[in-house]
Structure formats: C-alpha cells, structure tokens
Amino acid sequence: MVKIDKEKCLGCGMCVSMCPDVFEMDENGKAKVISQKNTPCAKEVAESCPGEAIIE
Ligand code: SF4
C-alpha cells in the first residue's frame, strides 16, 4: 500500500513525472496516490524522493 507523508512531501513533483499512473499533485501542491497498481514504479521513486515522503 503506497502512501504519502504530506508533512514530509516537498512538492517537487518528481514522483508524478516518474510514475504518473500512481501519483498526482493535490490542490495543496503535495503529492497524492491515485492508484496502487504500479507499485514497482512507486518503490523505485520512493528511494529517490528528496523528502523521503513515500511510504510503501
Ligand atoms: S517525490 Fe517526494 S517530495 Fe517530491 S512530490 Fe513526490 S512525494 Fe513529494
């Protein structure tokens, strides 16, 4: 189950660029999870997230 820690998210948008089928920016400029289907991609981006905000 992929989740975003909104407190830690820096709003850089990298996860959205890397996995657009998993992440989207919300109305507050933080990432949000829109699908649990592509977890390998989410796992990869979790390692490079600058805020370490992606929990999987
Ligand atoms: S890569 Fe990390 S810090 Fe950047 S928008 Fe996604 S969750 Fe937020």
Short mmCIF file of N, CA and C and ligand atoms in Angstrom, two decimals:
data_model
loop_
_atom_site.label_atom_id
_atom_site.label_comp_id
_atom_site.label_asym_id
_atom_site.label_seq_id
_atom_site.Cartn_x
_atom_site.Cartn_y
_atom_site.Cartn_z
N MET A 1 0.86 -1.21 0.00
CA MET A 1 0.00 0.00 0.00
C MET A 1 0.89 1.25 0.00
N VAL A 2 0.83 1.99 -1.08
CA VAL A 2 1.66 3.20 -1.22
C VAL A 2 0.94 4.38 -0.58
N LYS A 3 1.71 5.15 0.20
CA LYS A 3 1.14 6.32 0.87
C LYS A 3 2.11 7.48 0.81
N ILE A 4 1.60 8.69 0.96
CA ILE A 4 2.45 9.87 1.03
C ILE A 4 2.36 10.46 2.42
N ASP A 5 3.51 10.75 3.00
CA ASP A 5 3.54 11.53 4.24
C ASP A 5 3.54 13.01 3.83
N LYS A 6 2.38 13.63 3.92
CA LYS A 6 2.22 15.00 3.41
C LYS A 6 3.06 16.01 4.18
N GLU A 7 3.38 15.68 5.42
CA GLU A 7 4.24 16.56 6.22
C GLU A 7 5.64 16.62 5.63
N LYS A 8 6.07 15.49 5.07
CA LYS A 8 7.44 15.41 4.55
C LYS A 8 7.54 15.79 3.08
N CYS A 9 6.44 15.67 2.35
CA CYS A 9 6.47 15.95 0.90
C CYS A 9 6.87 17.40 0.65
N LEU A 10 7.86 17.58 -0.26
CA LEU A 10 8.36 18.92 -0.58
C LEU A 10 7.66 19.50 -1.80
N GLY A 11 6.80 18.71 -2.41
CA GLY A 11 6.06 19.20 -3.58
C GLY A 11 6.92 19.36 -4.82
N CYS A 12 7.99 18.56 -4.92
CA CYS A 12 8.91 18.71 -6.06
C CYS A 12 8.32 18.18 -7.37
N GLY A 13 7.37 17.27 -7.28
CA GLY A 13 6.72 16.74 -8.48
C GLY A 13 7.44 15.59 -9.15
N MET A 14 8.56 15.17 -8.59
CA MET A 14 9.33 14.11 -9.22
C MET A 14 8.56 12.79 -9.32
N CYS A 15 7.85 12.45 -8.27
CA CYS A 15 7.10 11.18 -8.29
C CYS A 15 6.03 11.20 -9.38
N VAL A 16 5.43 12.37 -9.59
CA VAL A 16 4.39 12.50 -10.62
C VAL A 16 5.02 12.33 -12.01
N SER A 17 6.22 12.92 -12.21
CA SER A 17 6.89 12.77 -13.51
C SER A 17 7.30 11.32 -13.75
N MET A 18 7.80 10.66 -12.69
CA MET A 18 8.31 9.30 -12.86
C MET A 18 7.19 8.26 -12.95
N CYS A 19 6.15 8.41 -12.17
CA CYS A 19 5.05 7.43 -12.15
C CYS A 19 3.71 8.15 -12.21
N PRO A 20 3.36 8.70 -13.36
CA PRO A 20 2.10 9.46 -13.46
C PRO A 20 0.85 8.62 -13.25
N ASP A 21 0.99 7.31 -13.37
CA ASP A 21 -0.19 6.47 -13.13
C ASP A 21 -0.38 6.17 -11.65
N VAL A 22 0.58 6.55 -10.82
CA VAL A 22 0.48 6.29 -9.38
C VAL A 22 0.27 7.59 -8.59
N PHE A 23 0.96 8.66 -9.02
CA PHE A 23 0.93 9.90 -8.24
C PHE A 23 0.34 11.07 -9.02
N GLU A 24 -0.20 12.00 -8.28
CA GLU A 24 -0.75 13.23 -8.84
C GLU A 24 -0.50 14.32 -7.79
N MET A 25 -0.42 15.59 -8.20
CA MET A 25 -0.29 16.65 -7.22
C MET A 25 -1.69 17.01 -6.72
N ASP A 26 -1.83 17.25 -5.42
CA ASP A 26 -3.14 17.64 -4.90
C ASP A 26 -3.28 19.16 -4.93
N GLU A 27 -4.40 19.64 -4.45
CA GLU A 27 -4.69 21.09 -4.52
C GLU A 27 -3.75 21.92 -3.63
N ASN A 28 -3.04 21.26 -2.71
CA ASN A 28 -2.10 21.97 -1.84
C ASN A 28 -0.66 21.86 -2.33
N GLY A 29 -0.47 21.32 -3.53
CA GLY A 29 0.87 21.19 -4.07
C GLY A 29 1.67 20.05 -3.47
N LYS A 30 0.97 19.10 -2.87
CA LYS A 30 1.63 17.90 -2.34
C LYS A 30 1.22 16.72 -3.20
N ALA A 31 2.07 15.69 -3.18
CA ALA A 31 1.74 14.51 -3.97
C ALA A 31 0.61 13.74 -3.33
N LYS A 32 -0.17 13.07 -4.16
CA LYS A 32 -1.17 12.14 -3.64
C LYS A 32 -1.17 10.88 -4.49
N VAL A 33 -1.60 9.78 -3.87
CA VAL A 33 -1.62 8.48 -4.55
C VAL A 33 -2.97 8.31 -5.23
N ILE A 34 -2.94 7.99 -6.53
CA ILE A 34 -4.20 7.80 -7.25
C ILE A 34 -4.44 6.35 -7.63
N SER A 35 -3.41 5.51 -7.51
CA SER A 35 -3.59 4.10 -7.85
C SER A 35 -2.55 3.26 -7.13
N GLN A 36 -2.92 2.06 -6.77
CA GLN A 36 -1.98 1.14 -6.12
C GLN A 36 -1.43 0.14 -7.12
N LYS A 37 -1.70 0.37 -8.42
CA LYS A 37 -1.41 -0.69 -9.39
C LYS A 37 0.04 -0.81 -9.80
N ASN A 38 0.76 0.31 -9.87
CA ASN A 38 2.15 0.22 -10.34
C ASN A 38 3.13 0.38 -9.18
N THR A 39 3.09 -0.56 -8.25
CA THR A 39 3.96 -0.44 -7.08
C THR A 39 5.45 -0.57 -7.38
N PRO A 40 5.88 -1.33 -8.40
CA PRO A 40 7.33 -1.33 -8.68
C PRO A 40 7.84 0.06 -8.98
N CYS A 41 7.09 0.83 -9.74
CA CYS A 41 7.48 2.21 -10.05
C CYS A 41 7.50 3.04 -8.78
N ALA A 42 6.49 2.89 -7.94
CA ALA A 42 6.41 3.65 -6.68
C ALA A 42 7.58 3.31 -5.78
N LYS A 43 7.98 2.07 -5.76
CA LYS A 43 9.11 1.62 -4.95
C LYS A 43 10.39 2.31 -5.38
N GLU A 44 10.57 2.37 -6.69
CA GLU A 44 11.76 3.00 -7.24
C GLU A 44 11.80 4.48 -6.90
N VAL A 45 10.70 5.16 -7.09
CA VAL A 45 10.66 6.60 -6.84
C VAL A 45 10.78 6.89 -5.33
N ALA A 46 10.31 5.97 -4.51
CA ALA A 46 10.42 6.15 -3.06
C ALA A 46 11.87 6.31 -2.62
N GLU A 47 12.76 5.61 -3.34
CA GLU A 47 14.18 5.68 -3.00
C GLU A 47 14.80 7.01 -3.37
N SER A 48 14.24 7.69 -4.36
CA SER A 48 14.82 8.97 -4.77
C SER A 48 14.03 10.19 -4.31
N CYS A 49 12.90 9.99 -3.64
CA CYS A 49 12.11 11.12 -3.15
C CYS A 49 12.94 11.97 -2.19
N PRO A 50 13.14 13.27 -2.49
CA PRO A 50 14.01 14.11 -1.66
C PRO A 50 13.48 14.32 -0.24
N GLY A 51 12.19 14.15 -0.04
CA GLY A 51 11.64 14.33 1.31
C GLY A 51 11.46 13.01 2.05
N GLU A 52 11.83 11.91 1.38
CA GLU A 52 11.56 10.55 1.92
C GLU A 52 10.13 10.45 2.39
N ALA A 53 9.24 10.96 1.56
CA ALA A 53 7.82 11.08 1.94
C ALA A 53 6.96 9.93 1.43
N ILE A 54 7.54 9.06 0.59
CA ILE A 54 6.74 7.97 0.04
C ILE A 54 6.92 6.73 0.90
N ILE A 55 5.81 6.25 1.43
CA ILE A 55 5.82 5.07 2.29
C ILE A 55 5.24 3.92 1.47
N GLU A 56 5.97 2.83 1.36
CA GLU A 56 5.39 1.68 0.65
C GLU A 56 5.63 0.40 1.42
S1 SF4 B 1 8.97 12.99 -4.96
FE1 SF4 B 1 8.60 13.08 -2.75
S2 SF4 B 1 8.82 15.22 -2.18
FE2 SF4 B 1 8.59 15.15 -4.40
S3 SF4 B 1 6.38 15.47 -4.77
FE3 SF4 B 1 6.76 13.25 -4.68
S4 SF4 B 1 6.40 12.68 -2.53
FE4 SF4 B 1 6.65 14.91 -2.60
#
